[in-house]
Every structure is written in structure tokens, then in C-alpha cells.
PDB file of C-alpha atoms in Angstrom:
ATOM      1  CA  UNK A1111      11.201 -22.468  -9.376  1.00 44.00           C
ATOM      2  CA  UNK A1112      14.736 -23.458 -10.740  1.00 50.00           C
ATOM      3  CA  UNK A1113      17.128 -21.225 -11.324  1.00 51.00           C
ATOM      4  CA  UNK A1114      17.566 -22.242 -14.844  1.00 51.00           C
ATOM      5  CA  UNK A1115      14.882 -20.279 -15.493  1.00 57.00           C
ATOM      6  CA  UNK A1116      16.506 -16.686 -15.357  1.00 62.00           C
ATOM      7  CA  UNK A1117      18.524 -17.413 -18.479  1.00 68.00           C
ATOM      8  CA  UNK A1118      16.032 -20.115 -20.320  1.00 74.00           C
ATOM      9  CA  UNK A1119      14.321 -18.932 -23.312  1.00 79.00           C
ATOM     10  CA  UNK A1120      10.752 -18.727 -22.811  1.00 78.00           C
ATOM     11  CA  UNK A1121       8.604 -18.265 -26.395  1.00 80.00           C
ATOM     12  CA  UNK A1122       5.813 -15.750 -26.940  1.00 80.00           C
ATOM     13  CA  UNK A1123       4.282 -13.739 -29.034  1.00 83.00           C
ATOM     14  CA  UNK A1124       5.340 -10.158 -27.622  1.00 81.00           C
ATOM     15  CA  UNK A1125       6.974  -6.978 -29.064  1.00 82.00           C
ATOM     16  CA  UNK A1126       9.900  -7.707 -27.390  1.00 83.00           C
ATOM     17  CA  UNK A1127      10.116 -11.314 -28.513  1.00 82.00           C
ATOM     18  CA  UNK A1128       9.622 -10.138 -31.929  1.00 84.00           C
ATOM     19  CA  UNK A1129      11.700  -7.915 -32.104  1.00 85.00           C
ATOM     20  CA  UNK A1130      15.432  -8.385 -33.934  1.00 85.00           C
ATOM     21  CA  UNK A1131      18.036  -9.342 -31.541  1.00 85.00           C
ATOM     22  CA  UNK A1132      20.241  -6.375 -32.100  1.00 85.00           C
ATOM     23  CA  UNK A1133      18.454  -3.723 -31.220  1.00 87.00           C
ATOM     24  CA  UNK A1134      17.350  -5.570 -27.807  1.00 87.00           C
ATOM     25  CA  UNK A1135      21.358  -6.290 -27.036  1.00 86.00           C
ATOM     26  CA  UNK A1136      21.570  -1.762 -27.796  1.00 87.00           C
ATOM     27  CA  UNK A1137      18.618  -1.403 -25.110  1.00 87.00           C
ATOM     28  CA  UNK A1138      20.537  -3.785 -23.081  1.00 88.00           C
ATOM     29  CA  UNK A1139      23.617  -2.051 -22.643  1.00 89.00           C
ATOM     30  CA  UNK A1140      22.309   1.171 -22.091  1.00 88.00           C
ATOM     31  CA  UNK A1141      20.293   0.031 -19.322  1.00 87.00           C
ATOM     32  CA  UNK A1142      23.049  -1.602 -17.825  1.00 88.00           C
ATOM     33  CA  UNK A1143      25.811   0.670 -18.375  1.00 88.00           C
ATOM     34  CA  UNK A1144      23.983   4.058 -19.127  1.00 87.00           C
ATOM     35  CA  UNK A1145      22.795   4.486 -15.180  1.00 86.00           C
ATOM     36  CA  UNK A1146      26.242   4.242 -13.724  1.00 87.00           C
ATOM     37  CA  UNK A1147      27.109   7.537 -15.594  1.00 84.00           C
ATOM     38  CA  UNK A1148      24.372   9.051 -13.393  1.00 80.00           C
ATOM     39  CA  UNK A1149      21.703   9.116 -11.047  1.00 78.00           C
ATOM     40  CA  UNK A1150      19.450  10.997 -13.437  1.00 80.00           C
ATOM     41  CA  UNK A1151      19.238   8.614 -15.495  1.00 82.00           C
ATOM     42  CA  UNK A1152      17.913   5.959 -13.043  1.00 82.00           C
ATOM     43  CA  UNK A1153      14.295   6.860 -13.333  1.00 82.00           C
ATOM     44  CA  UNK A1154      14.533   6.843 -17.078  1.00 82.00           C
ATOM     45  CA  UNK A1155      16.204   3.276 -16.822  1.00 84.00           C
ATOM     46  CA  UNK A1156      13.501   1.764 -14.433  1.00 84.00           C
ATOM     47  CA  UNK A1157      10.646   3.340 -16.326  1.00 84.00           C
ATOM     48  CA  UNK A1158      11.679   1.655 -19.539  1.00 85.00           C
ATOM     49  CA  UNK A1159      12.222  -1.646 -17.637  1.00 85.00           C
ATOM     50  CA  UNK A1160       8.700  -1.727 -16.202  1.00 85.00           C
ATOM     51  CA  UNK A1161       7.527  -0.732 -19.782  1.00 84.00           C
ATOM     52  CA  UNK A1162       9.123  -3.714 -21.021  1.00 83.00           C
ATOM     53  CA  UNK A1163       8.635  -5.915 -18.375  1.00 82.00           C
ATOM     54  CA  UNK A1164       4.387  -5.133 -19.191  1.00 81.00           C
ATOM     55  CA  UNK A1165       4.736  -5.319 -22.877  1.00 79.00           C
ATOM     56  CA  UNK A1166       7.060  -8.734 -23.230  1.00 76.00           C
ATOM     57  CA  UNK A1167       4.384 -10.165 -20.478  1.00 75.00           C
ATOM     58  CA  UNK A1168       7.762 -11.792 -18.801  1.00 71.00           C
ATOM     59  CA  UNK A1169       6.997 -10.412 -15.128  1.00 68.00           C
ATOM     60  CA  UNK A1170       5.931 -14.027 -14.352  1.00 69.00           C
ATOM     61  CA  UNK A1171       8.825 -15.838 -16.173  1.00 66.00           C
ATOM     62  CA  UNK A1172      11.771 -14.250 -13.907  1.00 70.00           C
ATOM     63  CA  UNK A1173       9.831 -14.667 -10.580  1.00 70.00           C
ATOM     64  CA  UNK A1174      13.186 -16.651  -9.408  1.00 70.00           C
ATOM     65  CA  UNK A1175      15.330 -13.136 -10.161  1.00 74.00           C
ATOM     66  CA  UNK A1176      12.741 -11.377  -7.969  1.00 76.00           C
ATOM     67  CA  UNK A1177      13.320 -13.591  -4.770  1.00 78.00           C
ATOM     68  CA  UNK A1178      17.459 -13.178  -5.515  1.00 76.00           C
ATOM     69  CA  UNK A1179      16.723 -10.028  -5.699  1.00 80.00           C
ATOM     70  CA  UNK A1180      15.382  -9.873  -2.376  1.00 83.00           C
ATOM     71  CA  UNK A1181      18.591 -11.665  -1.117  1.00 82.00           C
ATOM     72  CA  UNK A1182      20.946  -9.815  -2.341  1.00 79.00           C
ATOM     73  CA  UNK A1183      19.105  -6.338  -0.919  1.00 81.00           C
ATOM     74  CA  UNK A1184      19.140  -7.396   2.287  1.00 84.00           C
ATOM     75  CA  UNK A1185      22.911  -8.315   2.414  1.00 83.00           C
ATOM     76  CA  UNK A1186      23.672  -5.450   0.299  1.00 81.00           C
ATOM     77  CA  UNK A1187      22.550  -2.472   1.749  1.00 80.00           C
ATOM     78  CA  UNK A1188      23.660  -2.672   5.510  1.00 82.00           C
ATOM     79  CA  UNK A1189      27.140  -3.487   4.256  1.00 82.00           C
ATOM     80  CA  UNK A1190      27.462  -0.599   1.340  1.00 79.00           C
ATOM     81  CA  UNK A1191      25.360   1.501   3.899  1.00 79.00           C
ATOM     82  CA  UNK A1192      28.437   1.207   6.671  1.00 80.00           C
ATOM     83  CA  UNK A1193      30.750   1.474   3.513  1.00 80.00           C
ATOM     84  CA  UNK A1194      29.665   4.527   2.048  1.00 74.00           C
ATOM     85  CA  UNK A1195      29.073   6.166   5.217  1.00 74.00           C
ATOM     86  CA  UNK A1196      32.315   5.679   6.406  1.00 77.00           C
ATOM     87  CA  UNK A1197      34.019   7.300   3.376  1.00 77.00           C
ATOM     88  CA  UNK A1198      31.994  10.273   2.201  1.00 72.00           C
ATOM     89  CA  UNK A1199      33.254  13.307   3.782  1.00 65.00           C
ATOM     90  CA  UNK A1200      29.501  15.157   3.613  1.00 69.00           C
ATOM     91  CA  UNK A1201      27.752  13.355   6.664  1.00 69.00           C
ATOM     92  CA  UNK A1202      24.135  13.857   8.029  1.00 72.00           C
ATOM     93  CA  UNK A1203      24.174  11.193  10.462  1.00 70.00           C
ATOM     94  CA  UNK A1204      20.815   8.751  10.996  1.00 71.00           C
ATOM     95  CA  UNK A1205      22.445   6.382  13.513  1.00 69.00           C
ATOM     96  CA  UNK A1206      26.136   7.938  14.855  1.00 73.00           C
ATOM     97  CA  UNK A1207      28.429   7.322  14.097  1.00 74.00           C
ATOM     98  CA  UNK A1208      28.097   4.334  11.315  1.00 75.00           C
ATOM     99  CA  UNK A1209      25.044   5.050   8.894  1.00 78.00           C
ATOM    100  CA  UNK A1210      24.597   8.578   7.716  1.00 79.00           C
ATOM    101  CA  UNK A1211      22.076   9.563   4.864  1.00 75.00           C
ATOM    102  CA  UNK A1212      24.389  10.264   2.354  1.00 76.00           C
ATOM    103  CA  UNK A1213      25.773   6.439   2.622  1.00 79.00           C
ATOM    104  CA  UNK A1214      21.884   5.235   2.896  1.00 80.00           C
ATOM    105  CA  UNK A1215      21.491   6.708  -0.408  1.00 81.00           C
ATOM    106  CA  UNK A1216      24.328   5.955  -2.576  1.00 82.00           C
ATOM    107  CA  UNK A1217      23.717   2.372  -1.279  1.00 83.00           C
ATOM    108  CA  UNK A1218      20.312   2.468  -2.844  1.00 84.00           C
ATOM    109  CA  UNK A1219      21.252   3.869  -5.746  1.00 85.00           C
ATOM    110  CA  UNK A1220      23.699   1.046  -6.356  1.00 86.00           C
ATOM    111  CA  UNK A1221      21.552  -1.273  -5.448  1.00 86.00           C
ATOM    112  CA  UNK A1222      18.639  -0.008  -8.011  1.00 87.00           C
ATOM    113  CA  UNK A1223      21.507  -0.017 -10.601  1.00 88.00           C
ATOM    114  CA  UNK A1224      22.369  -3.639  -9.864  1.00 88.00           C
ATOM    115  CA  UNK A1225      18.961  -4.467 -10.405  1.00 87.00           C
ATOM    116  CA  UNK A1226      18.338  -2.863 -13.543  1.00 87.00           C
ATOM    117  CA  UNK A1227      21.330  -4.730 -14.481  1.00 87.00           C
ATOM    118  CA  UNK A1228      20.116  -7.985 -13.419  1.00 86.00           C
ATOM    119  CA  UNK A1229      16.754  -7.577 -14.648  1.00 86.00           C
ATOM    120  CA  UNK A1230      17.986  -6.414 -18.677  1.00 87.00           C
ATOM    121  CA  UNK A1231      20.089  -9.610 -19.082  1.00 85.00           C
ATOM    122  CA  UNK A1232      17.841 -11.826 -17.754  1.00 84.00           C
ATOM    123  CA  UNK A1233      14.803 -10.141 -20.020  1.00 84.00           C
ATOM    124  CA  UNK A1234      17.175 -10.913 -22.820  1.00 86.00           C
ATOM    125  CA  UNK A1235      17.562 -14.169 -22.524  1.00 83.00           C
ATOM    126  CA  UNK A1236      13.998 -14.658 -21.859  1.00 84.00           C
ATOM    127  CA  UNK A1237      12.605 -13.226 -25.232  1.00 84.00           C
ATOM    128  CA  UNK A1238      15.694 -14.053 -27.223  1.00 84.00           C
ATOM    129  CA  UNK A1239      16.042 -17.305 -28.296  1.00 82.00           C
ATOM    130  CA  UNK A1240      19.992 -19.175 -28.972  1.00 80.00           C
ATOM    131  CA  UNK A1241      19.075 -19.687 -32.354  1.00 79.00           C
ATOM    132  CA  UNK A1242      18.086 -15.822 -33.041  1.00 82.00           C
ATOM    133  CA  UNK A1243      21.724 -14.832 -31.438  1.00 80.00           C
ATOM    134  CA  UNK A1244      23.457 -17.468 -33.636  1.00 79.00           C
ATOM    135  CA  UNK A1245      21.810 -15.665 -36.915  1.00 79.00           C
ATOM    136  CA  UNK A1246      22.760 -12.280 -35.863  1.00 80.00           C
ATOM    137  CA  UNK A1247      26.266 -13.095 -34.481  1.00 79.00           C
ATOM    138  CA  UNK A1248      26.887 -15.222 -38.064  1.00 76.00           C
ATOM    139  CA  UNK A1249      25.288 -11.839 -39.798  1.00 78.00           C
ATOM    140  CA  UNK A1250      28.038  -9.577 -38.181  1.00 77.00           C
ATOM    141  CA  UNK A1251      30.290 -11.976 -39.541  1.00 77.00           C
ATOM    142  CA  UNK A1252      31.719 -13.194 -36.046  1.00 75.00           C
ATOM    143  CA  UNK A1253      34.019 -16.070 -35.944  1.00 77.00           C
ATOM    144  CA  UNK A1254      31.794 -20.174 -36.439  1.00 73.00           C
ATOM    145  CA  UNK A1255      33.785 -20.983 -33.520  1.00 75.00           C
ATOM    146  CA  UNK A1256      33.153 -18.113 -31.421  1.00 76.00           C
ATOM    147  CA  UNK A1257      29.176 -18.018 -32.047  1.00 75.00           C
ATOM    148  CA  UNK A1258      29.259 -21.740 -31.615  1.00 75.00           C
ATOM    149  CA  UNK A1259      30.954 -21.663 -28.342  1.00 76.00           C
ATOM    150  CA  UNK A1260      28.498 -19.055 -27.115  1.00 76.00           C
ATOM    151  CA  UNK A1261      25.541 -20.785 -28.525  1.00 77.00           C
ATOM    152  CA  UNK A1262      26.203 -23.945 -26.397  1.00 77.00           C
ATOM    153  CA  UNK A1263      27.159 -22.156 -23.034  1.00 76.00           C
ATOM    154  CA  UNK A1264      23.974 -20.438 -22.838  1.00 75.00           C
ATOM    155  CA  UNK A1265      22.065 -23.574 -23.912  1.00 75.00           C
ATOM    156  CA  UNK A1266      23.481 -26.066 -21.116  1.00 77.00           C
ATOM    157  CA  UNK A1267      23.651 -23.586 -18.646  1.00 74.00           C
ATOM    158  CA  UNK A1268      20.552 -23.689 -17.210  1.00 73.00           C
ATOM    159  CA  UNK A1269      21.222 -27.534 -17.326  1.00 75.00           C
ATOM    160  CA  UNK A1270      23.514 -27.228 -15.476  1.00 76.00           C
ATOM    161  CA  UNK A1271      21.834 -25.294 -13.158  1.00 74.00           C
ATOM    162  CA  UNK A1272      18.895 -28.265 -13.165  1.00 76.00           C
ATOM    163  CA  UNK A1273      21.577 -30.456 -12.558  1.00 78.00           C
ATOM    164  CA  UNK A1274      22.950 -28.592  -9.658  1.00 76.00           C
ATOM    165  CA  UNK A1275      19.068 -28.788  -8.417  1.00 76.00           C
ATOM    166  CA  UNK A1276      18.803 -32.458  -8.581  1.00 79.00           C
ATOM    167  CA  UNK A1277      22.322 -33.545  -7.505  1.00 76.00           C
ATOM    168  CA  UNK A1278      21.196 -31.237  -4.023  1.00 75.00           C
ATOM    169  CA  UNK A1279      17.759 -33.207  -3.748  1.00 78.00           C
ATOM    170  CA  UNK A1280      19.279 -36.621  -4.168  1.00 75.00           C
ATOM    171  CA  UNK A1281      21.691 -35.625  -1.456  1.00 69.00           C
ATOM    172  CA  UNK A1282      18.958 -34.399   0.835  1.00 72.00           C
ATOM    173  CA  UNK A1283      17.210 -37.554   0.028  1.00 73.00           C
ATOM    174  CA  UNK A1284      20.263 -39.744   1.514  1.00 69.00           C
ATOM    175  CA  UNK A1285      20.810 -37.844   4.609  1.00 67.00           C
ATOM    176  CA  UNK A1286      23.312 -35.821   3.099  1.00 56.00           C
ATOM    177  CA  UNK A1287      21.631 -32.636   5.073  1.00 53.00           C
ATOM    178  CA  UNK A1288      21.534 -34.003   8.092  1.00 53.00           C
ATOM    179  CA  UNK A1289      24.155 -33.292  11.017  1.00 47.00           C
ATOM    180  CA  UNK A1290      25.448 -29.947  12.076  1.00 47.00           C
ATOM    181  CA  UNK A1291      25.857 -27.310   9.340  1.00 49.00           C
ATOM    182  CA  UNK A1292      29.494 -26.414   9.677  1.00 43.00           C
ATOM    183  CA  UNK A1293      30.952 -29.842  10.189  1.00 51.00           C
ATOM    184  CA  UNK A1294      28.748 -30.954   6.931  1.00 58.00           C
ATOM    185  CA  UNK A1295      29.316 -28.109   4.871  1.00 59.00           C
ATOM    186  CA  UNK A1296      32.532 -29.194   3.173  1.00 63.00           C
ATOM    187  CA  UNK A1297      31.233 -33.033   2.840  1.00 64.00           C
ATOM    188  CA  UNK A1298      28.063 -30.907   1.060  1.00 63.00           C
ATOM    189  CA  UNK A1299      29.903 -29.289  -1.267  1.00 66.00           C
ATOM    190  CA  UNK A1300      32.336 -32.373  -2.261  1.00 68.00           C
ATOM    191  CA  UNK A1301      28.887 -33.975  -2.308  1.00 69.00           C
ATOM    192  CA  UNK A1302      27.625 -31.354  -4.997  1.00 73.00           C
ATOM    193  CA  UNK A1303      30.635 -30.725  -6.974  1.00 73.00           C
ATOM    194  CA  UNK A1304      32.115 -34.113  -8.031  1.00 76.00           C
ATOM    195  CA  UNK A1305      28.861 -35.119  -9.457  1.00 78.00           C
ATOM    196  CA  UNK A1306      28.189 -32.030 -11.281  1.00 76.00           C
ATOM    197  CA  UNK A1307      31.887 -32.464 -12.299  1.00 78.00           C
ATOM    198  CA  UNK A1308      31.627 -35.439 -13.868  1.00 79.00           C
ATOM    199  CA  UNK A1309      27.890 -34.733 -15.000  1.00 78.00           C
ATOM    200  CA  UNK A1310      29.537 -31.566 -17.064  1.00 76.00           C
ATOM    201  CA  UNK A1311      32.537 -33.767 -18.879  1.00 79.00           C
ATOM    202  CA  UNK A1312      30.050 -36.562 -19.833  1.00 78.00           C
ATOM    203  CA  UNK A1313      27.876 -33.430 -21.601  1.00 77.00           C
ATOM    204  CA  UNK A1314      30.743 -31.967 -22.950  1.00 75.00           C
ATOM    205  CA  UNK A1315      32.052 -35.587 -24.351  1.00 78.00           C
ATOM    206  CA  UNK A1316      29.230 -36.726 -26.134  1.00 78.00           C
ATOM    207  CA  UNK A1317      28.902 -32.644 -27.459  1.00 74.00           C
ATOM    208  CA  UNK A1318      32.183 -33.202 -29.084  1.00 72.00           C
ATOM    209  CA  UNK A1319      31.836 -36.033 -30.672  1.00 72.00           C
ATOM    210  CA  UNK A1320      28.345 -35.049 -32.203  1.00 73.00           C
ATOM    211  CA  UNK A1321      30.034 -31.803 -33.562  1.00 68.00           C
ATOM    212  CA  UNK A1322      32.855 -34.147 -35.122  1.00 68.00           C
ATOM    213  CA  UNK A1323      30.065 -36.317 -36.751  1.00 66.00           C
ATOM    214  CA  UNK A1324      28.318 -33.360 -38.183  1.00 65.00           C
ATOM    215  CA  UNK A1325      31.494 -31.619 -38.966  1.00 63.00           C
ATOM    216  CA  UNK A1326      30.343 -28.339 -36.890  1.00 65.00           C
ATOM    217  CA  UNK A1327      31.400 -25.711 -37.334  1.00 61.00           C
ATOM    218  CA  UNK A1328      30.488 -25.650 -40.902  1.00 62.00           C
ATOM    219  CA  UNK A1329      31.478 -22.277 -42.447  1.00 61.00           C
ATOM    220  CA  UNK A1330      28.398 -22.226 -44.406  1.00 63.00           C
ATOM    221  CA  UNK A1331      25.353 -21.238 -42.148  1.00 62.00           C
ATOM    222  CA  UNK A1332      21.565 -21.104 -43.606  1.00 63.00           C
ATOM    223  CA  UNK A1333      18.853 -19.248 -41.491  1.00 61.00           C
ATOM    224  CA  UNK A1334      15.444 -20.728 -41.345  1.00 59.00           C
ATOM    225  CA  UNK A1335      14.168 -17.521 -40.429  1.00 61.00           C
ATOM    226  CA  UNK A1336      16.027 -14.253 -41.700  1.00 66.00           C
ATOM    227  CA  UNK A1337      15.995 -11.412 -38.889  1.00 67.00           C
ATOM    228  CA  UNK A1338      14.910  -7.947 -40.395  1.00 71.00           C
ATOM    229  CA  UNK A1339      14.015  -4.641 -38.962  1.00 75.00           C
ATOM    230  CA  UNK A1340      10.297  -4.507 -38.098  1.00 77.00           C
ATOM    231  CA  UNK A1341       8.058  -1.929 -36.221  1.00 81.00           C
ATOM    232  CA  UNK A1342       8.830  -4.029 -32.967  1.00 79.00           C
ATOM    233  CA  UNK A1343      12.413  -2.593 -33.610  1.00 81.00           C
ATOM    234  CA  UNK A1344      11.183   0.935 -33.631  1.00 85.00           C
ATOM    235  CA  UNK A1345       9.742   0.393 -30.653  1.00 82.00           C
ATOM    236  CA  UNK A1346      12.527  -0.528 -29.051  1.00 83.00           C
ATOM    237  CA  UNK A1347      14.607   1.684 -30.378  1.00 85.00           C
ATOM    238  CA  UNK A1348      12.610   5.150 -29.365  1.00 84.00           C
ATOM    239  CA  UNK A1349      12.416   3.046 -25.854  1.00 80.00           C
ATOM    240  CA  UNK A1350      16.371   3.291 -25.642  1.00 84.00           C
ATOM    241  CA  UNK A1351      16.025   7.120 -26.526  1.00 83.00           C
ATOM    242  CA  UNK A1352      13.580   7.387 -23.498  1.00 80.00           C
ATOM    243  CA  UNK A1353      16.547   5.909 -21.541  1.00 78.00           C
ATOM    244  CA  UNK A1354      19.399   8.600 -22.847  1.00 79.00           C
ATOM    245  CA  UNK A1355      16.810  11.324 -23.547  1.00 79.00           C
ATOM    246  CA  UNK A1356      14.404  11.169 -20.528  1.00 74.00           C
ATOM    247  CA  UNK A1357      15.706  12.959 -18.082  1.00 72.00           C
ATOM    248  CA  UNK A1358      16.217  16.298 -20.730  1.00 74.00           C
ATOM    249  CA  UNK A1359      13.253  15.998 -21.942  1.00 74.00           C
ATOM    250  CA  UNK A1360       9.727  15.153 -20.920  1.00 69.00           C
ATOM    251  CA  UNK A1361      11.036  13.111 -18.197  1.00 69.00           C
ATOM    252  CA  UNK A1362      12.727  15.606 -16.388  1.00 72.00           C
ATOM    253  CA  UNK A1363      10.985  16.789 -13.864  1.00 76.00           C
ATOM    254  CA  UNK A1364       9.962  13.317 -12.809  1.00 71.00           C
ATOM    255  CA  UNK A1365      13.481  12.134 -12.595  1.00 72.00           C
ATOM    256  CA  UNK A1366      14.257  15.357 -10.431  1.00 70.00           C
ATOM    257  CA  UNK A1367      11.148  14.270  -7.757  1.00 74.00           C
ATOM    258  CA  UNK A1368      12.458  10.608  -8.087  1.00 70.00           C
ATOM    259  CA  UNK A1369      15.913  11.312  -6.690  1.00 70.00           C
ATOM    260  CA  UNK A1370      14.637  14.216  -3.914  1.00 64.00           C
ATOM    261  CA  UNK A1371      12.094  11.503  -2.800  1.00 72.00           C
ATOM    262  CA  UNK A1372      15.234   8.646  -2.590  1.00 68.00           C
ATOM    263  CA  UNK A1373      17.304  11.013  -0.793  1.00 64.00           C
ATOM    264  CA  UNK A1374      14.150  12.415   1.856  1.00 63.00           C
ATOM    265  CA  UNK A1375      12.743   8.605   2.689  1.00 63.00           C
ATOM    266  CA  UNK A1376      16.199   7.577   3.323  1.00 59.00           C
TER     267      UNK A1376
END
């Protein structure tokens, strides 16, 4: 699996694909930013994420963000485990004197955050496609340039990413892997990085000169389809109330068991 695929646009015929690309970019941001405020709302947050992740059937199209994922929690924890422990004053020590429970948990908790994080963007890009984020940003009336500019980093970056991919195989292929790591390592990367170097300029090139044929940006822009506010919208939008909302409300008592089972495992 490529990781192009955690930003590629992947069409179906869900709510959340459906549904107009502003009110997806709102649920974004509040499930990124909103559980940094606080714990309580981290339940809330994840709950809405597995709802979506069920409902836009795109648990199989960001299998690559699960396995980083994985990574990163293994590397992560033990170090923000020794980090927290060693500066929160309230200790109830697991293994003195370096991990207490206190730093156990906040680790966790930033990790989960980090994840919800990762997960929202990349379910964004996913179910929203460039040209549905061109139409919206044009309807706010952002700058032709700007949009533009936007438009075309988050179309060739996954090829680059591809690019990246196949650059490392043809290496691998001439014995480029072969040898002891460390004395290879910076002949890998010089390896890797010329070529995608001068892969990236010969995109950009040719880019620039089709935009100066077609006289891009034009400053008058025609949709093919028109976004509007549809039930799918609702949808989302009562989702991102379960996010701020949840954990006064129905969800409370959940979201009080969630954290006091976090805090006891650990």
C-alpha cells in the first residue's frame, strides 16, 4: 500500500462523500483542535470518528495510516511516558523512578489526540475530492491564485509520494540496499533525493507552461456541479454537536468511565 493513498481521493457514494465540503472542513477542525482543550472531550471525538469512519465505508481506504499509526505509538509513548513523568509534580510511580502513572496517561492521551488528528485529515481528503475544494474555496471568494496553488499541491502530492516509492525500488533493484546500513545511508538518501529532485522540477515545468497556454488562472470560474446544503450536511453537522455537546449531555457519563478506565489500565 503506497503512501499516496492517505491523501488520494477515493470516490463513493457515502454520506460523507456527499456531503458539501464546508461543513466536513467545520467537523474537521473540531476534531482536531476541540480535544486539546480537554480530555472530556476525547471520547466524544473518537466516537464521532468511528461513526464516520462506518458511515463513509473508508476504514479500508486509510489502511496505510493505520500501520503509521502503529509506528508512531510505539516510539511515542516510551519517550512522552519518561517525559511527562519526569515533570509532573503528582507522581504514583509504576517503575521508580522514570515512568509513573500520571506520565503513562497524559502520554496516551496525547497520543489518542494525535490520532484523531491524523485520522480527520486524512478522512478528508479521502471523501473530498480537489475539484469540490476548488468550488468552495472560489465560492468564499478566495484568491485564483491561492485556490490554484492549493489545488495542485494536494493533487501531485501523492505523486510524489509514488515517485518517492519507485525511485526506492529501482534503487533496491541496482544494489543500492546492499552494504552496511550506516555507511550506505547517506549514498541512499543522495540516491533518493536527486531523482525526486529533478522528477519534481520536470512536473512543475511542464505545469507551468500548460497554465500559460490555458491562461490559468482565469478569474472567471464555472462549476460543473454547484455544492448546496443537503441532508448529508445535517448529518454532519449534529455529528460536530455530538463532538462539543457530548460530554454535557447524553454522553456524559460515558466520557467520565472512558477517562477513569484510561487512567486505572495504565
Amino acid at each position: 500500500m503506497s503512501t499516496s493513498r492517505i491523501i488520494t481521493y477515493v470516490p463513493r457514494n457515502s454520506v460523507l462523500h456527499k456531503a458539501n465540503p464546508a461543513t466536513k472542513l467545520i467537523l474537521t477542525f473540531f476534531l482536531i483542535f476541540v480535544p486539546w482543550v480537554s480530555s472530556q472531550y476525547l471520547f466524544s471525538s473518537l466516537l464521532v470518528l468511528l461513526i464516520i469512519l462506518i458511515v463513509s465505508r473508508s476504514y479500508r481506504d486509510i489502511t496505510y495510516v493505520y500501520k503509521l499509526i502503529v509506528i508512531f505509538a510505539i516510539i511515542f509513548i516510551p519517550l512522552n511516558t519518561l517525559l511527562y513523568s519526569s515533570i509532573i509534580a503528582e507522581k504514583t510511580y509504576i517503575l521508580r523512578p522514570w515512568i509513573t502513572r500520571e506520565g503513562l496517561y497524559q502520554a496516551i492521551t496525547a497520543l489518542l489526540r494525535i490520532i484523531i488528528g491524523i485520522v480527520s485529515i486524512s478522512l478528508f481528503f479521502v471523501t473530498t475530492s480537489p475539484e469540490e475544494v476548488e468550488d468552495f474555496l472560489l465560492r468564499i471568494k478566495a484568491p485564483a491564485t491561492f485556490v490554484l496553488s492549493l489545488v495542485l499541491s494536494v493533487v501531485f502530492a501523492p505523486l510524489l509520494l509514488e515517485e518517492v516509492e519507485r525511485i526506492k525500488m529501482a534503487q533496491m533493484l541496482r544494489g543500492a540496499a546492499r552494504g552496511k546500513k550506516i555507511r550506505s545511508l547517506g549514498i541512499w538518501l543522495r540516491a533518493l533525493g536527486i531523482p525526486l529532485i529533478v522528477s519534481a522540477l520536470h512536473r512543475a515545468l511542464r505545469m507551468a507552461e500548460a497554465l500559460e497556454v490555458w491562461g490559468a488562472p482565469s478569474p472567471i470560474r464555472t462549476v460543473l456541479t454547484p455544492l448546496s446544503f443537503s441532508m448529508e450536511d445535517i448529518f454532519i453537522i449534529t455529528l460536530t454537536a455530538l463532538v462539543l455537546l457530548g460530554p454535557y449531555t447524553l454522553l456524559k457519563p460515558l466520557t467520565e468511565m472512558f477517562s477513569y478506565l484510561i487512567y486505572h489500565l495504565t
